Amino acid sequence: MSSVRQVNIAIIGAGGVGKCFLSQLVALAQRRPSPKLVLCYISTSKKAVFSDDYSAIGIDNALSALASSSQTPLALSNLVTYLAASGSKTVLVDNTSSTDIADAYPSFLKSGISIVTPNKKAFSGSYKLWQDIFGASAQSGARVFHESSVGAGLPVISTLKDLVETGDEVTKIEGVFSGTMSFLFNSFAPTSGSGGKWSAEVKKAKELGYTEPDPRDDLNGLDVARKLTILARLAGLEVESPTAFPVQSLIPKELESVSSGDEFLEKLPEFDSQMEETKVTAEKEGKVVRFVGSIDVAAKQVKVGLEKFDRSHPIAALKGSDNIISFYTKRYGSNPLIIQGAGAGGEVTAMGVTSDLLKVLAQLS
Amino acid sequence: MSSVRQVNIAIIGAGGVGKCFLSQLVALAQRRPSPKLVLCYISTSKKAVFSDDYSAIGIDNALSALASSSQTPLALSNLVTYLAASGSKTVLVDNTSSTDIADAYPSFLKSGISIVTPNKKAFSGSYKLWQDIFGASAQSGARVFHESSVGAGLPVISTLKDLVETGDEVTKIEGVFSGTMSFLFNSFAPTSGSGGKWSAEVKKAKELGYTEPDPRDDLNGLDVARKLTILARLAGLEVESPTAFPVQSLIPKELESVSSGDEFLEKLPEFDSQMEETKVTAEKEGKVVRFVGSIDVAAKQVKVGLEKFDRSHPIAALKGSDNIISFYTKRYGSNPLIIQGAGAGGEVTAMGVTSDLLKVLAQLS
């Protein structure tokens, strides 16, 4: 096999995931001298570091170089041109959740630049963007991997791809796809004991850093809907967008338009009776309520919302903020293939990105 | 990226897994026209089909070609020579559990022939063979993948490799690694209800086809010890062999040397009290007994045997003949990354082999 000596890396984003990825990249470059990884571009939304000879940045001091840089990020079209002209195999690592960058993936891929990313936007946007991305990849041979777009570092996307590509028939996918929702419901409706009031659990989750700054960004269900869109498409369904199927929002109608997350939290207790009723109804059946996503592949039905589960069901027995994903397939029969564990957090999300990078490197060399 | 037009495939073994793999290969070749997959050799222990022009065998009628063939298998050293001279990239698919073939892996790999296999022998034999295999692979660039050697098609090995290669620190691996043992203990000591007598459960498992022809080949724990050896080595421990750590055999001493599996089953009821006592002791603590393997990476301790678990523990709650594997790591913290599902059976084992083949194809092209 021919051996690639050098691979250029361009990184966009240096937030929570970006910082963890950088430290994993430093360790990776130390452990694996070949191919040589050259950081040729790094940017945040405001700053960037790059140079005409593509080699100005030491991976281990990239953050300080960024901090002291006076360069601004290249426009995305210029970034494509800059990277395509480097003369080396190049991988773009998009550690943002930017829609603009996602929209530019087809341009990068057409120019032979491979992409690894945890960014859900590209794969859960319009179906046309999805087709453009994988069409451009097939045409140029540039790779695109996005393991961390669902379940962070858990091997969810690679497993689903393996099932599909080896010819198994995936009949149903079901699970808890949000660490926030997992934490909320494991506390609110535990399998033993009674749990707290809904509004108190939301408040606690926010204080512990398990929610977005405005908890409504978790409670609207859109994050889960985006993940379901990605999995449904990988399973062969042409889902048009994450709003093309039923998604239950846990935001009371009356609080949808209050001005801030704080005001939302303040008024949420007035609506506790709704969630309490849902919990009690489930309890009377010996069940617990959970916020799940499911894909019925044969019926082409995707949905996100509250469901009741027996206390002994693996989805009910989940702990902390863990995700669980069950794949029901023809080969696996009545007992699904289950993957479970932390589905959020900087380190595990970055791990998915790093392992995707390793896959690209193995395929480039 | 350069594109490989043709990849030669050589298959050894056409038993349960081999037949399932062949049918998956037929479907794969139909779905993916490129690279062209050419079956240039197929053999059982007694027969073979191959030709000087490497292209005599249609994948879809390989079994009938085998049945009507008068050729005998090439000696392994001759097979290496035959495959190395083909002029195309070549993948050997070893669907046997043969130690002789495993011992020849370094020769194949040195000659640039990649290997995919569910055969545990190569990776759980002597540590020297392990080193020879991966040394030969590193030297020639030929790939070697063996996902199905642990947990069949479940993504166990790929996940452990991802954890290690991205720099996570695996602290402990624990699980139920045998479909037979899973079935036996889920029936013998269920989380609710009382289960049957031990000897009756073993008899039932054999009648249902869940055990080897002689159930002692499951009950001696060696199959689990082999899988633990593979995982421990991937986690960085230099385990010398599957007999280099404590493995609890469930065969009563007195029945170790009886002449047949049938005689074993006939006399097993005399020893039911031992297992019954183990079960009752666990029950008194509110627990159930399970046959598990565990690797404590920091303490460099590997062991296989009976352990007690709370009824709510995921290992206790396992169903049917499912496997469960928990990875405890620094990044994942107190809640492990868990993979669960069928860990035996022709179709799911072949699936692991087919997905390994797809990985090799992606890296060759």
XYZ file of C-alpha atoms in Angstrom:
730
model
C 0.000 0.000 0.000
C 1.215 3.475 -0.812
C 2.010 5.508 2.228
C 1.006 9.114 2.777
C 3.786 10.942 4.610
C 1.956 14.085 5.658
C -1.650 15.035 6.276
C -2.726 18.636 6.776
C -5.333 19.375 9.438
C -7.552 22.463 9.512
C -9.627 23.065 12.632
C -12.602 25.372 13.038
C -13.782 25.898 16.601
C -11.908 25.997 19.890
C -14.737 25.787 22.420
C -15.409 22.911 24.829
C -15.177 20.123 22.241
C -12.495 21.937 20.235
C -10.168 22.247 23.234
C -10.598 18.563 24.153
C -9.978 17.569 20.535
C -6.786 19.636 20.413
C -5.400 17.934 23.496
C -6.289 14.520 22.028
C -4.585 15.560 18.785
C -1.408 16.537 20.637
C -1.298 13.093 22.271
C -2.100 11.370 18.981
C 0.685 13.141 17.107
C 3.126 12.086 19.845
C 2.034 8.443 19.765
C 1.843 8.103 15.987
C 4.716 9.753 14.127
C 3.373 8.642 10.722
C 1.725 10.206 8.837
C 2.987 13.558 10.063
C 0.019 15.697 11.125
C 0.478 19.352 10.198
C -1.929 21.890 11.636
C -2.241 24.376 8.776
C -5.280 26.372 9.900
C -7.179 26.968 13.108
C -9.935 29.460 13.765
C -12.627 30.573 16.150
C -15.466 32.835 15.079
C -13.221 35.874 15.540
C -9.605 34.828 15.124
C -7.512 32.514 13.011
C -3.951 31.321 12.533
C -2.603 30.244 9.152
C 0.237 31.017 6.791
C 1.201 30.732 3.141
C 3.549 27.830 3.808
C 0.814 25.853 5.662
C 3.061 25.013 8.579
C 3.245 27.897 11.005
C 1.286 26.308 13.875
C 2.606 23.855 16.434
C -0.298 21.639 17.506
C 0.696 21.911 21.140
C 0.627 25.688 21.225
C -2.279 26.252 18.849
C -4.468 27.829 21.535
C -1.873 30.383 22.575
C -1.145 31.128 18.923
C -4.871 31.760 18.462
C -5.031 33.981 21.533
C -2.205 36.193 20.346
C -3.153 36.182 16.647
C -4.273 39.284 14.797
C -5.522 37.299 11.792
C -9.247 36.949 11.163
C -10.869 33.771 9.798
C -10.875 33.222 6.048
C -14.222 33.374 4.295
C -15.310 29.754 3.749
C -14.844 29.906 -0.020
C -11.317 31.249 0.506
C -10.644 28.541 3.078
C -11.576 25.907 0.479
C -9.153 27.481 -1.996
C -6.393 27.810 0.617
C -6.689 24.176 1.726
C -7.092 22.752 -1.785
C -3.838 24.451 -2.846
C -1.724 22.901 -0.071
C -0.542 19.950 -2.146
C -1.095 17.524 0.754
C -4.051 15.389 1.757
C -6.158 17.601 4.010
C -8.771 16.979 6.691
C -11.124 19.707 7.910
C -12.181 19.270 11.538
C -15.351 21.272 12.169
C -15.806 21.498 15.928
C -18.623 24.036 15.712
C -22.386 23.722 15.454
C -22.456 26.287 12.644
C -25.009 26.000 9.850
C -22.898 28.185 7.547
C -19.926 25.854 7.782
C -22.196 22.829 7.305
C -23.586 24.390 4.138
C -20.041 24.638 2.761
C -19.220 20.921 3.258
C -19.985 20.024 -0.387
C -17.440 22.640 -1.557
C -14.716 21.276 0.716
C -15.457 17.685 -0.297
C -15.554 18.479 -4.024
C -12.051 19.934 -3.609
C -10.832 16.655 -2.112
C -10.810 17.861 1.497
C -12.068 15.212 3.919
C -14.247 16.259 6.876
C -14.655 14.972 10.432
C -17.124 16.698 12.717
C -19.576 16.455 15.616
C -21.699 19.163 13.911
C -25.251 17.859 13.522
C -26.377 20.672 11.235
C -24.990 19.294 7.989
C -26.597 15.893 8.377
C -29.908 17.009 9.846
C -30.526 19.995 7.574
C -32.317 19.728 4.258
C -32.254 16.372 2.482
C -30.711 18.147 -0.499
C -27.684 19.173 1.591
C -27.325 15.537 2.726
C -27.344 14.373 -0.906
C -24.888 17.099 -1.926
C -22.476 16.132 0.851
C -22.400 12.409 0.133
C -22.528 12.999 -3.626
C -19.460 15.260 -3.428
C -17.670 12.697 -1.244
C -18.413 9.845 -3.670
C -17.247 11.952 -6.593
C -13.912 13.150 -5.176
C -13.106 10.262 -2.837
C -12.779 12.695 0.086
C -14.136 11.145 3.271
C -16.767 12.543 5.637
C -17.306 11.085 9.115
C -19.591 12.409 11.862
C -19.749 9.792 14.636
C -20.171 12.426 17.360
C -23.253 13.952 15.729
C -25.307 11.274 17.559
C -24.449 9.973 21.045
C -21.034 11.722 21.129
C -18.248 9.104 21.185
C -20.610 6.122 21.466
C -20.296 3.905 18.394
C -23.813 4.644 17.144
C -23.319 5.811 13.572
C -20.526 3.355 12.775
C -22.679 0.495 14.081
C -25.728 1.550 12.072
C -23.558 1.887 8.953
C -22.087 -1.585 9.547
C -25.572 -3.077 9.909
C -26.802 -1.433 6.717
C -23.669 -1.985 4.634
C -23.411 -5.684 5.502
C -27.010 -6.139 4.362
C -28.894 -6.434 7.638
C -32.438 -5.095 7.665
C -32.874 -2.472 10.371
C -36.522 -2.563 11.416
C -36.582 -0.142 14.338
C -34.271 2.215 16.202
C -35.305 3.451 19.636
C -33.560 5.227 22.445
C -32.774 8.112 24.704
C -30.672 10.483 22.621
C -30.280 13.472 24.910
C -28.110 13.543 28.013
C -30.225 16.394 29.354
C -33.512 14.543 28.870
C -31.967 11.391 30.306
C -30.864 13.203 33.466
C -34.218 14.982 33.824
C -36.369 11.863 33.559
C -34.078 9.565 35.530
C -34.461 12.108 38.382
C -38.099 13.060 37.821
C -39.446 9.513 37.384
C -36.878 7.111 38.872
C -37.533 3.362 38.760
C -37.556 3.335 42.562
C -38.549 6.246 44.795
C -40.742 9.124 43.683
C -38.516 11.844 42.219
C -38.962 15.589 42.498
C -41.289 18.120 40.942
C -40.675 18.652 37.236
C -39.719 22.337 37.525
C -37.344 21.570 40.403
C -35.590 18.895 38.330
C -35.210 21.285 35.392
C -33.786 23.932 37.722
C -31.371 21.430 39.250
C -30.256 20.182 35.828
C -29.538 23.739 34.755
C -27.546 24.456 37.927
C -25.486 21.315 37.335
C -24.699 22.449 33.802
C -26.729 19.684 32.126
C -28.894 22.073 30.107
C -28.326 24.793 27.544
C -28.225 28.339 28.993
C -31.935 28.539 28.124
C -33.366 25.098 29.055
C -36.046 25.510 26.410
C -33.352 24.705 23.829
C -33.304 21.187 25.286
C -36.997 20.888 26.124
C -38.220 21.706 22.604
C -37.013 18.294 21.441
C -35.213 19.669 18.376
C -31.804 18.327 19.392
C -33.254 14.826 19.584
C -35.133 15.372 16.320
C -31.868 16.269 14.585
C -30.230 13.054 15.795
C -33.225 10.997 14.699
C -33.094 12.643 11.278
C -29.487 11.535 10.876
C -30.139 7.945 11.937
C -33.311 7.651 9.854
C -31.439 8.797 6.756
C -28.618 6.329 7.410
C -31.290 3.625 7.737
C -32.532 4.569 4.278
C -35.442 6.938 4.954
C -35.524 10.170 2.978
C -36.442 12.405 5.912
C -36.794 15.924 4.555
C -35.864 17.788 7.762
C -36.024 17.494 11.568
C -39.413 19.203 11.491
C -40.883 16.738 8.996
C -42.122 14.352 11.725
C -43.910 14.640 15.089
C -41.721 16.126 17.832
C -43.239 16.667 21.263
C -42.060 19.851 22.937
C -41.986 19.909 26.752
C -42.276 23.689 26.798
C -45.760 24.723 27.953
C -47.379 26.781 25.162
C -47.751 29.738 27.531
C -43.980 29.835 28.120
C -42.817 29.503 24.537
C -42.429 33.212 24.088
C -41.307 34.438 27.512
C -38.221 36.526 27.020
C -35.520 34.634 28.908
C -34.492 31.260 30.262
C -34.616 32.712 33.759
C -38.188 33.889 33.330
C -39.047 30.472 31.926
C -37.612 28.729 34.988
C -39.434 31.131 37.286
C -42.826 30.412 35.730
C -42.357 26.691 35.061
C -43.692 25.600 38.520
C -47.153 26.848 37.479
C -47.236 24.020 34.952
C -45.921 21.185 37.112
C -49.335 19.520 37.276
C -49.179 18.552 33.584
C -45.953 16.581 33.930
C -47.053 15.216 37.324
C -50.168 13.796 35.731
C -48.111 12.118 33.013
C -45.871 10.598 35.666
C -48.736 9.356 37.808
C -50.571 7.846 34.836
C -47.454 5.839 34.005
C -46.984 4.826 37.656
C -50.514 3.426 37.804
C -49.522 1.064 34.974
C -46.327 0.123 36.837
C -44.307 2.136 34.335
C -42.084 5.185 34.130
C -42.127 7.982 31.582
C -39.108 8.728 29.376
C -38.350 11.133 26.525
C -37.412 8.964 23.573
C -36.939 9.011 19.871
C -37.954 6.151 17.629
C -37.699 5.212 13.982
C -39.999 2.561 12.551
C -38.173 1.876 9.328
C -40.798 -0.296 7.615
C -43.626 2.134 8.398
C -41.315 5.085 7.607
C -42.352 6.723 10.875
C -40.073 8.884 12.982
C -41.206 10.425 16.247
C -39.845 12.122 19.319
C -41.659 12.477 22.621
C -42.793 10.956 25.903
C -43.317 7.210 26.137
C -44.028 4.821 29.011
C -41.724 1.890 29.785
C -41.805 -1.043 32.197
C -39.440 -0.464 35.107
C -37.305 -3.403 33.970
C -36.912 -2.058 30.417
C -33.322 -0.987 29.619
C -34.585 2.496 28.698
C -36.207 2.843 32.140
C -33.112 1.572 33.939
C -30.795 4.194 32.446
C -28.606 6.107 34.913
C -27.350 9.684 35.183
C -27.238 11.446 31.849
C -26.518 8.312 29.804
C -27.849 7.731 26.314
C -29.144 4.366 25.159
C -29.723 3.328 21.564
C -31.399 0.037 20.585
C -31.135 -1.304 17.061
C -33.777 -3.882 16.155
C -32.772 -5.770 13.036
C -33.630 -8.905 11.124
C -30.372 -10.602 12.131
C -30.541 -9.625 15.797
C -34.155 -10.785 16.108
C -36.225 -10.001 19.192
C -33.329 -8.803 21.386
C -31.869 -5.584 19.998
C -28.225 -4.595 19.670
C -27.880 -1.983 22.436
C -25.301 0.748 22.918
C -25.297 2.724 26.140
C -23.178 5.321 27.943
C -22.416 9.014 28.179
C -23.739 10.751 25.084
C -22.503 14.252 25.834
C -19.446 15.994 27.250
C -16.339 17.531 25.735
C -13.960 14.597 26.125
C -16.260 11.865 24.784
C -17.501 14.075 21.947
C -13.914 14.886 20.987
C -13.122 11.182 21.172
C -15.635 10.505 18.409
C -13.991 13.207 16.299
C -10.503 11.838 16.958
C -11.529 8.283 16.088
C -13.115 9.588 12.891
C -9.829 11.321 12.102
C -8.017 8.011 12.646
C -10.412 6.331 10.193
C -9.685 8.980 7.574
C -5.942 8.624 8.150
C -6.195 4.827 7.731
C -8.051 5.290 4.463
C -5.724 7.998 3.141
C -2.544 6.081 3.758
C -7.138 8.875 -3.757
C -5.988 6.064 -5.976
C -8.661 3.536 -6.693
C -8.215 -0.213 -6.563
C -10.270 -1.831 -9.324
C -10.164 -5.435 -8.201
C -9.680 -7.236 -4.900
C -9.147 -10.972 -4.716
C -10.879 -12.890 -1.948
C -9.777 -16.282 -0.618
C -12.102 -18.083 1.785
C -11.279 -20.977 4.070
C -14.239 -22.631 5.729
C -17.802 -23.198 4.556
C -19.549 -24.228 7.768
C -22.256 -22.269 9.616
C -20.432 -18.929 9.612
C -18.816 -19.568 6.224
C -22.156 -20.159 4.498
C -23.679 -17.017 6.036
C -20.615 -15.013 5.019
C -20.861 -16.268 1.440
C -24.471 -15.175 1.160
C -23.561 -11.752 2.595
C -20.699 -11.551 0.088
C -23.031 -12.295 -2.821
C -25.312 -9.449 -1.726
C -22.349 -7.146 -1.145
C -20.894 -7.758 -4.613
C -24.298 -6.986 -6.114
C -24.709 -3.737 -4.168
C -21.150 -2.469 -4.624
C -19.751 -2.969 -8.102
C -16.420 -1.332 -7.194
C -13.902 -2.635 -6.383
C -14.700 -5.852 -8.214
C -14.540 -8.755 -5.738
C -13.022 -11.871 -7.289
C -13.273 -15.136 -5.389
C -9.983 -16.808 -6.276
C -9.903 -19.615 -3.700
C -12.359 -21.400 -1.462
C -11.771 -24.486 0.624
C -13.150 -26.710 3.350
C -10.977 -29.137 5.260
C -11.341 -31.661 2.437
C -12.058 -29.824 -0.791
C -11.053 -26.674 -2.600
C -11.703 -24.687 -5.747
C -9.062 -22.507 -7.382
C -7.367 -22.051 -10.718
C -4.231 -20.649 -12.267
C -6.032 -17.582 -13.604
C -7.508 -16.779 -10.136
C -11.002 -16.250 -11.495
C -12.747 -19.557 -11.988
C -15.278 -19.225 -9.161
C -18.537 -17.295 -9.284
C -19.290 -16.069 -5.759
C -22.935 -17.060 -6.086
C -22.220 -20.670 -6.957
C -19.134 -21.204 -4.816
C -20.822 -23.822 -2.643
C -21.930 -25.971 -5.560
C -18.484 -25.580 -7.129
C -17.008 -26.823 -3.849
C -19.429 -29.734 -3.672
C -18.531 -30.946 -7.144
C -14.809 -30.183 -6.951
C -12.162 -32.855 -7.060
C -9.395 -30.452 -5.941
C -7.970 -30.728 -2.446
C -6.926 -27.726 -0.331
C -3.491 -26.226 -0.903
C -0.966 -26.605 1.895
C -0.915 -23.275 3.757
C 2.571 -22.356 2.547
C 1.472 -23.051 -1.030
C -1.670 -21.011 -0.487
C 0.468 -18.048 0.584
C 2.542 -18.401 -2.594
C -0.546 -18.822 -4.796
C -2.265 -15.723 -3.365
C 0.852 -13.554 -3.278
C 1.411 -14.211 -7.002
C -2.046 -13.039 -8.068
C -0.975 -9.491 -8.842
C -4.068 -8.049 -7.121
C -4.729 -6.894 -3.587
C -5.899 -9.987 -1.730
C -7.920 -10.631 1.422
C -7.950 -13.994 3.170
C -11.220 -14.735 4.973
C -10.614 -17.437 7.571
C -14.022 -18.714 8.661
C -12.605 -21.635 10.627
C -11.485 -22.055 14.222
C -8.284 -23.765 13.107
C -5.076 -23.303 15.053
C -2.961 -24.328 12.051
C -4.395 -21.581 9.887
C -4.012 -19.077 12.741
C -0.349 -20.023 13.047
C 0.135 -19.163 9.372
C -1.289 -15.618 9.637
C 2.156 -13.999 9.901
C 3.177 -15.638 6.598
C 0.067 -14.368 4.806
C 0.471 -10.869 6.247
C 4.180 -10.680 5.409
C 3.243 -11.448 1.803
C 0.845 -8.487 1.772
C -2.322 -10.548 2.137
C -4.865 -8.930 4.462
C -6.913 -11.110 6.816
C -10.433 -10.902 8.207
C -11.630 -13.638 10.530
C -13.818 -14.660 13.472
C -11.134 -17.215 14.455
C -10.166 -16.607 18.093
C -7.133 -18.906 17.983
C -4.690 -16.482 16.419
C -5.371 -13.695 18.893
C -5.711 -15.817 22.025
C -2.797 -18.157 21.387
C 0.735 -17.437 22.538
C 1.709 -13.800 23.015
C 4.514 -14.393 20.526
C 1.997 -15.273 17.784
C 0.103 -12.050 18.611
C 3.293 -10.041 18.232
C 4.227 -11.837 15.005
C 0.807 -11.148 13.507
C 0.713 -7.434 14.260
C 4.412 -7.047 13.514
C 3.931 -8.597 10.068
C 0.902 -6.370 9.454
C 2.795 -3.214 10.419
C 5.719 -4.211 8.218
C 3.807 -5.011 5.024
C 0.800 -2.729 5.450
C -1.564 -5.700 5.070
C -4.552 -5.346 7.364
C -5.863 -7.803 9.943
C -9.328 -7.442 11.475
C -11.104 -9.866 13.808
C -14.233 -8.147 15.166
C -16.160 -11.418 15.410
C -13.546 -13.065 17.616
C -15.322 -11.440 20.593
C -19.103 -10.935 20.768
C -19.656 -11.905 17.115
C -20.935 -8.887 15.158
C -21.233 -6.636 18.223
C -18.847 -3.662 17.912
C -16.655 -4.768 20.809
C -13.158 -4.839 19.366
C -13.594 -1.742 17.199
C -14.891 0.173 20.228
C -12.014 -0.919 22.461
C -9.530 0.011 19.727
C -11.164 3.428 19.343
C -10.948 4.031 23.104
C -7.288 3.049 23.237
C -6.198 4.752 20.015
C -7.849 8.059 20.889
C -5.986 8.060 24.206
C -8.676 7.110 26.683
C -7.552 5.109 29.701
C -9.473 1.839 29.945
C -9.589 0.906 33.618
C -11.846 -2.157 33.606
C -13.699 -4.387 31.171
C -16.437 -6.650 32.476
C -19.172 -8.704 30.905
C -20.894 -11.850 29.838
C -18.961 -13.115 26.842
C -20.614 -16.444 26.125
C -24.079 -16.852 24.642
C -24.222 -20.330 26.168
C -23.341 -19.133 29.664
C -25.741 -16.213 29.300
C -28.611 -18.513 28.385
C -27.766 -20.982 31.161
C -27.631 -18.419 33.965
C -30.554 -16.289 32.749
C -32.614 -19.505 33.005
C -31.001 -21.010 36.099
C -30.995 -17.827 38.200
C -33.518 -15.423 36.674
C -34.032 -11.971 38.237
C -37.639 -12.947 38.979
C -38.905 -16.471 39.592
C -36.728 -19.342 40.701
C -35.327 -21.084 37.622
C -34.705 -24.777 37.137
C -32.126 -27.248 38.390
C -28.662 -26.667 36.967
C -28.404 -30.017 35.185
C -31.854 -29.560 33.672
C -30.899 -26.143 32.308
C -27.715 -27.538 30.776
C -29.711 -30.352 29.170
C -32.276 -27.891 27.830
C -29.559 -25.608 26.451
C -28.003 -28.520 24.643
C -31.347 -29.618 23.181
C -31.948 -26.075 21.925
C -28.560 -26.060 20.211
C -27.044 -23.451 22.540
C -24.096 -25.624 23.594
C -21.255 -27.403 21.859
C -21.919 -31.099 21.121
C -20.127 -31.834 24.422
C -21.384 -29.123 26.843
C -18.113 -29.365 28.774
C -16.517 -27.395 25.926
C -18.630 -24.445 27.085
C -18.580 -25.141 30.811
C -14.784 -25.247 31.091
C -14.672 -21.465 30.590
C -11.930 -21.613 27.960
C -14.019 -19.919 25.268
C -14.557 -16.954 27.591
C -10.884 -17.023 28.623
C -9.863 -16.745 24.963
C -12.072 -13.687 24.464
C -10.721 -12.073 27.642
C -7.182 -12.709 26.429
C -7.914 -10.817 23.207
C -9.496 -7.838 24.967
C -6.800 -7.675 27.657
C -4.093 -7.570 24.990
C -5.912 -4.835 23.088
C -6.125 -2.912 26.367
C -2.344 -3.172 26.666
C -1.781 -6.188 28.940
C 0.772 -8.735 27.802
C -1.315 -11.785 28.643
C 0.778 -14.825 27.814
C -2.104 -17.222 27.056
C -5.734 -17.961 28.002
C -4.480 -20.255 30.754
C -2.273 -17.581 32.328
C -5.033 -16.286 34.631
C -7.714 -17.805 36.888
C -10.534 -19.459 34.955
C -13.311 -21.178 36.895
C -14.533 -24.379 35.281
C -18.136 -25.395 35.913
C -17.331 -29.046 35.230
C -17.373 -31.039 38.469
C -13.909 -32.597 38.954
C -15.451 -36.065 38.984
C -16.921 -35.543 35.507
C -13.881 -34.069 33.807
C -12.782 -37.383 32.388
C -16.046 -39.169 31.665
C -15.904 -40.384 28.109
C -18.741 -38.523 26.392
C -20.975 -35.472 26.550
C -23.952 -37.791 26.947
C -22.428 -39.525 29.954
C -21.589 -36.103 31.376
C -25.205 -34.966 31.048
C -26.435 -38.206 32.569
C -24.284 -37.820 35.686
C -24.529 -34.037 36.078
C -27.698 -34.171 38.285
C -25.619 -35.803 41.045
C -23.776 -32.495 41.385
C -26.743 -30.103 41.282
C -26.401 -29.283 44.969
C -23.127 -27.387 44.390
C -24.646 -24.940 41.907
C -27.879 -24.760 43.915
C -25.911 -23.634 46.948
C -24.188 -20.930 44.927
C -27.557 -19.720 43.679
C -29.149 -19.697 47.131
C -26.192 -17.879 48.700
C -26.581 -15.118 46.097
C -30.348 -15.008 46.602
C -29.901 -14.459 50.324
C -27.969 -11.293 49.479
C -30.704 -10.239 47.037
C -28.433 -11.067 44.148
C -28.158 -13.424 41.200
C -25.151 -15.412 40.036
C -23.647 -14.943 36.558
C -20.636 -16.321 34.693
C -18.523 -13.317 33.800
C -15.117 -12.297 32.641
C -13.345 -9.217 33.917
C -10.140 -7.352 33.223
C -8.769 -4.945 35.807
C -6.292 -3.095 33.637
C -4.488 -1.147 36.354
C -4.020 -4.221 38.561
C -3.238 -6.335 35.457
C -5.740 -8.928 36.654
C -7.854 -11.035 34.338
C -10.335 -13.580 35.634
C -13.239 -15.693 34.494
C -15.845 -17.259 36.732
C -18.994 -16.906 38.827
C -19.858 -13.525 40.341
C -22.896 -12.169 42.183
C -24.807 -9.138 40.902
C -27.668 -7.002 42.181
C -30.871 -7.830 40.335
C -30.950 -4.315 38.859
C -27.407 -4.582 37.450
C -27.310 -4.633 33.633
C -25.405 -7.944 33.758
C -28.190 -9.495 35.862
C -30.913 -8.125 33.591
C -29.533 -9.738 30.439
C -32.001 -11.725 28.328
C -31.838 -14.916 26.281
C -28.351 -15.687 25.088
C -27.239 -12.062 24.827
C -23.720 -10.883 25.577
C -22.994 -7.665 27.452
C -19.662 -5.879 27.582
C -19.000 -2.874 29.835
C -15.997 -0.634 29.258
C -15.030 1.487 32.259
C -12.706 4.296 31.206
C -11.348 7.573 32.462
C -13.430 9.579 29.993
C -16.661 7.673 30.604
C -16.336 7.946 34.377
C -18.544 5.962 36.734
C -21.088 4.875 34.108
C -19.478 2.494 31.617
C -19.861 2.378 27.851
C -22.025 -0.716 27.371
C -22.552 -2.895 24.318
C -25.202 -5.590 24.415
C -26.896 -8.056 22.087
C -26.559 -11.447 20.447
C -22.952 -12.561 20.669
C -23.240 -15.818 18.745
C -24.977 -17.192 15.657
C -23.985 -17.622 12.033
C -25.542 -14.453 10.616
C -24.258 -12.009 13.250
C -20.823 -13.619 13.312
C -20.612 -13.395 9.519
C -21.759 -9.772 9.765
C -18.657 -8.948 11.794
C -16.508 -10.620 9.140
C -18.267 -8.774 6.321
C -17.931 -5.404 8.046
C -14.232 -6.143 8.609
C -13.936 -6.894 4.890
C -15.581 -3.538 4.132
C -13.016 -1.815 6.369
C -10.164 -3.489 4.508
C -11.700 -2.535 1.155
C -12.019 1.104 2.291
C -8.379 1.118 3.320
C -7.146 -0.622 0.154
C -8.893 1.730 -2.223
